[in-house]
Amino acid sequence: SNIYLKIQSGNKAKEDIDRLMNQRGFRNVSVGYEWHGAVGRFFSKLLSVMLLPFRLHKNDVLLVQYPFKKYYPSLCRIAHFRKAKVVTLIHDLGCFRRKKLTVEEEMVKLGRTDALIVHNDSMLHFMQEHGYKRPMITLDIFDYLSDYEPEHTLNHNDGDPWDVVYAGGLAERKNRFLYLLDEALPETCSWHLYIHGKGLNEEKAKVWKHITSCGFIRSDEFVKSSVGHFGLVWDGASIDECSGEWGVYLKVNNPHKTSFYLRSGKPVIIWKEAALAKFVEAEGVGIA
């Protein structure tokens, strides 16, 4: 049978995959997945791994969401000991995000799985170029589940400014481009940016003419009621390109934010070098 481990993570993308697995008849073999807090999550994960040998059977297929941190090698060993298969769905590669693994170390770690679900062709080629030999399949884009539907329309009248929306962390450390953008725009600009999130430097933002802060908004409320003609997918310190580590990662990664905007009824504006740019243009769901 097909099985999965449901671990409370607070990660929307992982929770959506759990929900999809459940809808498709996958069997959840986790223990204490309803426990909350760091301690609850720790014991839930530990007990789930300890009891896995008694819940897996020959020819079962175990779906693991990666990173799983400490117990990933153990999961794979247990599954293979029980003559089951492991399929690993990548959310983030540690060699890019957390920097706790080298690329070579991560390839060895992921070599324990029987197959990988990667984000896109760029990530697949990255894995192959660094020696990964196991079977892979591409996701193309993440689903974004919500119980709400957009209530707004995307009408635009000629001559009116376009409304662009950005949702995410607003701290200058991660998204310095926001703090360079306003002064780079002409006095009479054909578009206006509305930003949602936490961490904004209010002192610097109060002089902006083309950017308006709308504060933090819950994701479901954003899907339901946020207005705007486009959602902006951008990261880094530059307004000319997605620079630095975040920019390099966009060349192989599917930002979940893209799915978030599309689920909210908005086409996207994305960096042309981003891995998802090909999908956006091919499907006609935005501008690269």
GROMACS .gro file of N, CA and C in nm, residues 1-132:
model
  396
    1SER      N    1   0.084  -0.119   0.000
    1SER     CA    2   0.000   0.000   0.000
    1SER      C    3   0.088   0.124   0.000
    2ASN      N    4   0.028   0.240  -0.025
    2ASN     CA    5   0.098   0.368  -0.021
    2ASN      C    6   0.081   0.430   0.117
    3ILE      N    7   0.191   0.471   0.177
    3ILE     CA    8   0.184   0.525   0.313
    3ILE      C    9   0.268   0.653   0.322
    4TYR      N   10   0.242   0.730   0.427
    4TYR     CA   11   0.318   0.852   0.451
    4TYR      C   12   0.323   0.882   0.600
    5LEU      N   13   0.414   0.968   0.637
    5LEU     CA   14   0.428   1.012   0.776
    5LEU      C   15   0.381   1.157   0.786
    6LYS      N   16   0.279   1.180   0.866
    6LYS     CA   17   0.228   1.315   0.885
    6LYS      C   18   0.291   1.373   1.011
    7ILE      N   19   0.375   1.474   0.995
    7ILE     CA   20   0.442   1.537   1.107
    7ILE      C   21   0.404   1.685   1.109
    8GLN      N   22   0.349   1.733   1.221
    8GLN     CA   23   0.314   1.875   1.230
    8GLN      C   24   0.441   1.959   1.214
    9SER      N   25   0.442   2.046   1.114
    9SER     CA   26   0.563   2.123   1.087
    9SER      C   27   0.538   2.272   1.081
   10GLY      N   28   0.412   2.313   1.068
   10GLY     CA   29   0.383   2.454   1.049
   10GLY      C   30   0.420   2.503   0.912
   11ASN      N   31   0.453   2.410   0.822
   11ASN     CA   32   0.494   2.444   0.686
   11ASN      C   33   0.375   2.418   0.593
   12LYS      N   34   0.325   2.525   0.531
   12LYS     CA   35   0.206   2.515   0.448
   12LYS      C   36   0.224   2.415   0.334
   13ALA      N   37   0.339   2.418   0.267
   13ALA     CA   38   0.361   2.328   0.154
   13ALA      C   39   0.358   2.182   0.198
   14LYS      N   40   0.420   2.151   0.312
   14LYS     CA   41   0.420   2.014   0.362
   14LYS      C   42   0.281   1.971   0.407
   15GLU      N   43   0.209   2.062   0.471
   15GLU     CA   44   0.074   2.030   0.516
   15GLU      C   45  -0.019   2.003   0.398
   16ASP      N   46   0.000   2.076   0.288
   16ASP     CA   47  -0.080   2.051   0.168
   16ASP      C   48  -0.051   1.913   0.110
   17ILE      N   49   0.076   1.872   0.110
   17ILE     CA   50   0.109   1.739   0.060
   17ILE      C   51   0.045   1.632   0.149
   18ASP      N   52   0.050   1.652   0.281
   18ASP     CA   53  -0.017   1.558   0.372
   18ASP      C   54  -0.165   1.545   0.336
   19ARG      N   55  -0.227   1.659   0.314
   19ARG     CA   56  -0.371   1.661   0.283
   19ARG      C   57  -0.399   1.588   0.150
   20LEU      N   58  -0.313   1.610   0.053
   20LEU     CA   59  -0.330   1.544  -0.077
   20LEU      C   60  -0.309   1.393  -0.066
   21MET      N   61  -0.210   1.352   0.013
   21MET     CA   62  -0.187   1.209   0.033
   21MET      C   63  -0.310   1.144   0.095
   22ASN      N   64  -0.365   1.210   0.196
   22ASN     CA   65  -0.483   1.158   0.264
   22ASN      C   66  -0.601   1.147   0.167
   23GLN      N   67  -0.619   1.249   0.085
   23GLN     CA   68  -0.730   1.248  -0.012
   23GLN      C   69  -0.716   1.135  -0.113
   24ARG      N   70  -0.592   1.096  -0.141
   24ARG     CA   71  -0.567   0.993  -0.241
   24ARG      C   72  -0.551   0.853  -0.181
   25GLY      N   73  -0.589   0.839  -0.056
   25GLY     CA   74  -0.594   0.707   0.004
   25GLY      C   75  -0.463   0.657   0.062
   26PHE      N   76  -0.361   0.744   0.073
   26PHE     CA   77  -0.238   0.703   0.140
   26PHE      C   78  -0.266   0.682   0.289
   27ARG      N   79  -0.200   0.585   0.347
   27ARG     CA   80  -0.221   0.552   0.489
   27ARG      C   81  -0.119   0.627   0.573
   28ASN      N   82  -0.168   0.703   0.671
   28ASN     CA   83  -0.080   0.778   0.761
   28ASN      C   84  -0.035   0.686   0.874
   29VAL      N   85   0.095   0.665   0.889
   29VAL     CA   86   0.146   0.577   0.993
   29VAL      C   87   0.218   0.654   1.104
   30SER      N   88   0.190   0.783   1.114
   30SER     CA   89   0.253   0.863   1.219
   30SER      C   90   0.187   0.837   1.354
   31VAL      N   91   0.262   0.866   1.458
   31VAL     CA   92   0.213   0.859   1.595
   31VAL      C   93   0.214   1.001   1.652
   32GLY      N   94   0.104   1.042   1.711
   32GLY     CA   95   0.100   1.172   1.779
   32GLY      C   96   0.113   1.290   1.687
   33TYR      N   97   0.066   1.276   1.560
   33TYR     CA   98   0.082   1.387   1.467
   33TYR      C   99  -0.003   1.508   1.505
   34GLU      N  100  -0.096   1.489   1.599
   34GLU     CA  101  -0.178   1.602   1.644
   34GLU      C  102  -0.110   1.678   1.759
   35TRP      N  103   0.005   1.630   1.806
   35TRP     CA  104   0.076   1.699   1.914
   35TRP      C  105   0.139   1.826   1.860
   36HIS      N  106   0.132   1.932   1.938
   36HIS     CA  107   0.184   2.061   1.893
   36HIS      C  108   0.304   2.103   1.978
   37GLY      N  109   0.370   2.207   1.933
   37GLY     CA  110   0.487   2.258   2.004
   37GLY      C  111   0.611   2.180   1.968
   38ALA      N  112   0.727   2.238   1.996
   38ALA     CA  113   0.854   2.176   1.959
   38ALA      C  114   0.873   2.040   2.025
   39VAL      N  115   0.837   2.030   2.153
   39VAL     CA  116   0.853   1.903   2.225
   39VAL      C  117   0.760   1.798   2.168
   40GLY      N  118   0.634   1.838   2.142
   40GLY     CA  119   0.537   1.745   2.085
   40GLY      C  120   0.581   1.693   1.950
   41ARG      N  121   0.632   1.783   1.865
   41ARG     CA  122   0.679   1.742   1.732
   41ARG      C  123   0.797   1.648   1.742
   42PHE      N  124   0.887   1.676   1.838
   42PHE     CA  125   1.005   1.591   1.855
   42PHE      C  126   0.965   1.448   1.891
   43PHE      N  127   0.877   1.433   1.990
   43PHE     CA  128   0.838   1.299   2.032
   43PHE      C  129   0.751   1.230   1.928
   44SER      N  130   0.671   1.307   1.857
   44SER     CA  131   0.590   1.249   1.749
   44SER      C  132   0.679   1.188   1.642
   45LYS      N  133   0.780   1.265   1.602
   45LYS     CA  134   0.870   1.217   1.497
   45LYS      C  135   0.951   1.096   1.546
   46LEU      N  136   1.001   1.104   1.669
   46LEU     CA  137   1.082   0.996   1.725
   46LEU      C  138   1.001   0.867   1.734
   47LEU      N  139   0.879   0.874   1.789
   47LEU     CA  140   0.797   0.755   1.804
   47LEU      C  141   0.754   0.699   1.668
   48SER      N  142   0.726   0.789   1.574
   48SER     CA  143   0.684   0.745   1.441
   48SER      C  144   0.794   0.664   1.374
   49VAL      N  145   0.919   0.708   1.389
   49VAL     CA  146   1.032   0.636   1.330
   49VAL      C  147   1.056   0.504   1.403
   50MET      N  148   1.045   0.506   1.537
   50MET     CA  149   1.069   0.385   1.615
   50MET      C  150   0.966   0.275   1.584
   51LEU      N  151   0.842   0.316   1.557
   51LEU     CA  152   0.736   0.219   1.532
   51LEU      C  153   0.722   0.183   1.384
   52LEU      N  154   0.795   0.252   1.299
   52LEU     CA  155   0.781   0.229   1.155
   52LEU      C  156   0.808   0.084   1.114
   53PRO      N  157   0.906   0.015   1.174
   53PRO     CA  158   0.929  -0.125   1.133
   53PRO      C  159   0.806  -0.214   1.151
   54PHE      N  160   0.719  -0.179   1.245
   54PHE     CA  161   0.601  -0.260   1.273
   54PHE      C  162   0.481  -0.220   1.186
   55ARG      N  163   0.496  -0.110   1.113
   55ARG     CA  164   0.385  -0.060   1.033
   55ARG      C  165   0.410  -0.069   0.883
   56LEU      N  166   0.531  -0.101   0.847
   56LEU     CA  167   0.567  -0.117   0.706
   56LEU      C  168   0.563  -0.264   0.668
   57HIS      N  169   0.524  -0.288   0.542
   57HIS     CA  170   0.520  -0.425   0.492
   57HIS      C  171   0.592  -0.432   0.357
   58LYS      N  172   0.620  -0.553   0.316
   58LYS     CA  173   0.687  -0.575   0.189
   58LYS      C  174   0.607  -0.512   0.075
   59ASN      N  175   0.680  -0.442  -0.013
   59ASN     CA  176   0.623  -0.376  -0.132
   59ASN      C  177   0.541  -0.250  -0.101
   60ASP      N  178   0.536  -0.208   0.024
   60ASP     CA  179   0.477  -0.077   0.054
   60ASP      C  180   0.560   0.033  -0.011
   61VAL      N  181   0.496   0.147  -0.038
   61VAL     CA  182   0.568   0.265  -0.087
   61VAL      C  183   0.550   0.376   0.016
   62LEU      N  184   0.662   0.420   0.073
   62LEU     CA  185   0.661   0.524   0.175
   62LEU      C  186   0.699   0.658   0.112
   63LEU      N  187   0.610   0.756   0.122
   63LEU     CA  188   0.641   0.890   0.074
   63LEU      C  189   0.698   0.973   0.190
   64VAL      N  190   0.817   1.029   0.169
   64VAL     CA  191   0.884   1.111   0.271
   64VAL      C  192   0.902   1.251   0.216
   65GLN      N  193   0.867   1.350   0.297
   65GLN     CA  194   0.887   1.489   0.257
   65GLN      C  195   1.022   1.536   0.313
   66TYR      N  196   1.102   1.593   0.225
   66TYR     CA  197   1.241   1.628   0.257
   66TYR      C  198   1.259   1.780   0.253
   67PRO      N  199   1.327   1.841   0.351
   67PRO     CA  200   1.408   1.775   0.454
   67PRO      C  201   1.326   1.717   0.569
   68PHE      N  202   1.370   1.601   0.615
   68PHE     CA  203   1.313   1.535   0.731
   68PHE      C  204   1.407   1.545   0.850
   69LYS      N  205   1.521   1.608   0.824
   69LYS     CA  206   1.624   1.632   0.925
   69LYS      C  207   1.677   1.502   0.983
   70LYS      N  208   1.683   1.488   1.115
   70LYS     CA  209   1.764   1.386   1.180
   70LYS      C  210   1.741   1.243   1.132
   71TYR      N  211   1.618   1.206   1.107
   71TYR     CA  212   1.586   1.064   1.095
   71TYR      C  213   1.573   1.016   0.951
   72TYR      N  214   1.607   1.100   0.855
   72TYR     CA  215   1.588   1.058   0.716
   72TYR      C  216   1.665   0.930   0.680
   73PRO      N  217   1.796   0.921   0.712
   73PRO     CA  218   1.867   0.796   0.680
   73PRO      C  219   1.804   0.675   0.748
   74SER      N  220   1.758   0.693   0.872
   74SER     CA  221   1.695   0.583   0.945
   74SER      C  222   1.567   0.537   0.877
   75LEU      N  223   1.487   0.633   0.831
   75LEU     CA  224   1.363   0.600   0.759
   75LEU      C  225   1.393   0.510   0.638
   76CYS      N  226   1.491   0.551   0.562
   76CYS     CA  227   1.525   0.476   0.440
   76CYS      C  228   1.576   0.337   0.475
   77ARG      N  229   1.661   0.328   0.577
   77ARG     CA  230   1.714   0.196   0.618
   77ARG      C  231   1.601   0.104   0.664
   78ILE      N  232   1.511   0.158   0.745
   78ILE     CA  233   1.399   0.077   0.797
   78ILE      C  234   1.311   0.028   0.682
   79ALA      N  235   1.279   0.118   0.589
   79ALA     CA  236   1.194   0.081   0.476
   79ALA      C  237   1.258  -0.029   0.393
   80HIS      N  238   1.385  -0.018   0.365
   80HIS     CA  239   1.453  -0.118   0.283
   80HIS      C  240   1.469  -0.249   0.359
   81PHE      N  241   1.489  -0.242   0.489
   81PHE     CA  242   1.494  -0.364   0.571
   81PHE      C  243   1.361  -0.439   0.562
   82ARG      N  244   1.251  -0.362   0.555
   82ARG     CA  245   1.117  -0.422   0.545
   82ARG      C  246   1.079  -0.451   0.400
   83LYS      N  247   1.176  -0.431   0.307
   83LYS     CA  248   1.154  -0.454   0.163
   83LYS      C  249   1.043  -0.365   0.106
   84ALA      N  250   1.039  -0.242   0.157
   84ALA     CA  251   0.949  -0.139   0.105
   84ALA      C  252   1.029  -0.040   0.023
   85LYS      N  253   0.961   0.041  -0.055
   85LYS     CA  254   1.025   0.144  -0.136
   85LYS      C  255   1.006   0.280  -0.071
   86VAL      N  256   1.100   0.372  -0.098
   86VAL     CA  257   1.092   0.509  -0.049
   86VAL      C  258   1.089   0.606  -0.167
   87VAL      N  259   0.989   0.692  -0.169
   87VAL     CA  260   0.984   0.803  -0.264
   87VAL      C  261   0.997   0.932  -0.184
   88THR      N  262   1.092   1.016  -0.220
   88THR     CA  263   1.119   1.139  -0.147
   88THR      C  264   1.077   1.260  -0.228
   89LEU      N  265   0.993   1.343  -0.169
   89LEU     CA  266   0.950   1.467  -0.233
   89LEU      C  267   1.033   1.582  -0.176
   90ILE      N  268   1.104   1.652  -0.263
   90ILE     CA  269   1.192   1.761  -0.220
   90ILE      C  270   1.112   1.890  -0.199
   91HIS      N  271   1.128   1.950  -0.083
   91HIS     CA  272   1.080   2.087  -0.059
   91HIS      C  273   1.197   2.184  -0.067
   92ASP      N  274   1.303   2.152   0.004
   92ASP     CA  275   1.422   2.237   0.003
   92ASP      C  276   1.547   2.151   0.003
   93LEU      N  277   1.648   2.195  -0.068
   93LEU     CA  278   1.779   2.131  -0.065
   93LEU      C  279   1.864   2.201   0.039
   94GLY      N  280   1.917   2.123   0.133
   94GLY     CA  281   1.995   2.180   0.241
   94GLY      C  282   2.122   2.249   0.197
   95CYS      N  283   2.179   2.204   0.085
   95CYS     CA  284   2.304   2.265   0.037
   95CYS      C  285   2.281   2.408  -0.009
   96PHE      N  286   2.156   2.446  -0.037
   96PHE     CA  287   2.124   2.584  -0.073
   96PHE      C  288   2.076   2.664   0.048
   97ARG      N  289   1.980   2.608   0.122
   97ARG     CA  290   1.910   2.686   0.222
   97ARG      C  291   1.983   2.693   0.356
   98ARG      N  292   2.008   2.579   0.416
   98ARG     CA  293   2.064   2.578   0.552
   98ARG      C  294   2.216   2.576   0.553
   99LYS      N  295   2.276   2.538   0.440
   99LYS     CA  296   2.422   2.535   0.427
   99LYS      C  297   2.490   2.439   0.524
  100LYS      N  298   2.414   2.344   0.579
  100LYS     CA  299   2.474   2.248   0.673
  100LYS      C  300   2.529   2.125   0.602
  101LEU      N  301   2.496   2.115   0.473
  101LEU     CA  302   2.545   2.004   0.391
  101LEU      C  303   2.613   2.060   0.268
  102THR      N  304   2.720   1.993   0.225
  102THR     CA  305   2.775   2.024   0.094
  102THR      C  306   2.685   1.956  -0.010
  103VAL      N  307   2.702   1.996  -0.136
  103VAL     CA  308   2.625   1.932  -0.243
  103VAL      C  309   2.653   1.782  -0.245
  104GLU      N  310   2.781   1.746  -0.231
  104GLU     CA  311   2.820   1.605  -0.236
  104GLU      C  312   2.757   1.527  -0.122
  105GLU      N  313   2.755   1.585  -0.002
  105GLU     CA  314   2.695   1.518   0.114
  105GLU      C  315   2.545   1.497   0.093
  106GLU      N  316   2.481   1.597   0.033
  106GLU     CA  317   2.337   1.584   0.011
  106GLU      C  318   2.306   1.478  -0.095
  107MET      N  319   2.389   1.469  -0.197
  107MET     CA  320   2.367   1.365  -0.298
  107MET      C  321   2.378   1.226  -0.235
  108VAL      N  322   2.474   1.208  -0.147
  108VAL     CA  323   2.489   1.079  -0.078
  108VAL      C  324   2.367   1.051   0.009
  109LYS      N  325   2.322   1.154   0.081
  109LYS     CA  326   2.206   1.138   0.170
  109LYS      C  327   2.081   1.100   0.090
  110LEU      N  328   2.056   1.171  -0.020
  110LEU     CA  329   1.937   1.144  -0.101
  110LEU      C  330   1.952   1.016  -0.183
  111GLY      N  331   2.073   0.967  -0.195
  111GLY     CA  332   2.095   0.841  -0.265
  111GLY      C  333   2.035   0.722  -0.192
  112ARG      N  334   1.987   0.743  -0.070
  112ARG     CA  335   1.925   0.634   0.006
  112ARG      C  336   1.781   0.607  -0.039
  113THR      N  337   1.719   0.704  -0.106
  113THR     CA  338   1.581   0.687  -0.151
  113THR      C  339   1.577   0.607  -0.281
  114ASP      N  340   1.459   0.557  -0.316
  114ASP     CA  341   1.444   0.481  -0.440
  114ASP      C  342   1.408   0.571  -0.557
  115ALA      N  343   1.345   0.683  -0.528
  115ALA     CA  344   1.307   0.778  -0.633
  115ALA      C  345   1.287   0.915  -0.570
  116LEU      N  346   1.304   1.017  -0.652
  116LEU     CA  347   1.289   1.156  -0.606
  116LEU      C  348   1.180   1.226  -0.686
  117ILE      N  349   1.102   1.309  -0.618
  117ILE     CA  350   1.016   1.405  -0.685
  117ILE      C  351   1.083   1.541  -0.667
  118VAL      N  352   1.132   1.598  -0.778
  118VAL     CA  353   1.202   1.727  -0.772
  118VAL      C  354   1.111   1.836  -0.830
  119HIS      N  355   1.151   1.961  -0.812
  119HIS     CA  356   1.063   2.072  -0.848
  119HIS      C  357   1.042   2.087  -0.997
  120ASN      N  358   1.150   2.079  -1.075
  120ASN     CA  359   1.143   2.116  -1.216
  120ASN      C  360   1.264   2.057  -1.289
  121ASP      N  361   1.269   2.081  -1.419
  121ASP     CA  362   1.380   2.027  -1.499
  121ASP      C  363   1.515   2.083  -1.455
  122SER      N  364   1.517   2.210  -1.412
  122SER     CA  365   1.644   2.270  -1.369
  122SER      C  366   1.699   2.199  -1.246
  123MET      N  367   1.613   2.166  -1.150
  123MET     CA  368   1.657   2.092  -1.032
  123MET      C  369   1.700   1.952  -1.070
  124LEU      N  370   1.627   1.889  -1.162
  124LEU     CA  371   1.664   1.755  -1.209
  124LEU      C  372   1.803   1.756  -1.271
  125HIS      N  373   1.830   1.854  -1.357
  125HIS     CA  374   1.962   1.862  -1.421
  125HIS      C  375   2.070   1.894  -1.319
  126PHE      N  376   2.039   1.978  -1.220
  126PHE     CA  377   2.136   2.007  -1.113
  126PHE      C  378   2.174   1.879  -1.040
  127MET      N  379   2.076   1.797  -1.007
  127MET     CA  380   2.103   1.672  -0.938
  127MET      C  381   2.189   1.579  -1.025
  128GLN      N  382   2.154   1.569  -1.151
  128GLN     CA  383   2.230   1.482  -1.242
  128GLN      C  384   2.375   1.529  -1.257
  129GLU      N  385   2.392   1.662  -1.270
  129GLU     CA  386   2.527   1.718  -1.287
  129GLU      C  387   2.615   1.693  -1.166
  130HIS      N  388   2.553   1.673  -1.051
  130HIS     CA  389   2.631   1.650  -0.930
  130HIS      C  390   2.632   1.502  -0.889
  131GLY      N  391   2.602   1.417  -0.986
  131GLY     CA  392   2.626   1.275  -0.966
  131GLY      C  393   2.509   1.194  -0.917
  132TYR      N  394   2.390   1.252  -0.911
  132TYR     CA  395   2.275   1.176  -0.861
  132TYR      C  396   2.230   1.076  -0.967
   0.00000   0.00000   0.00000
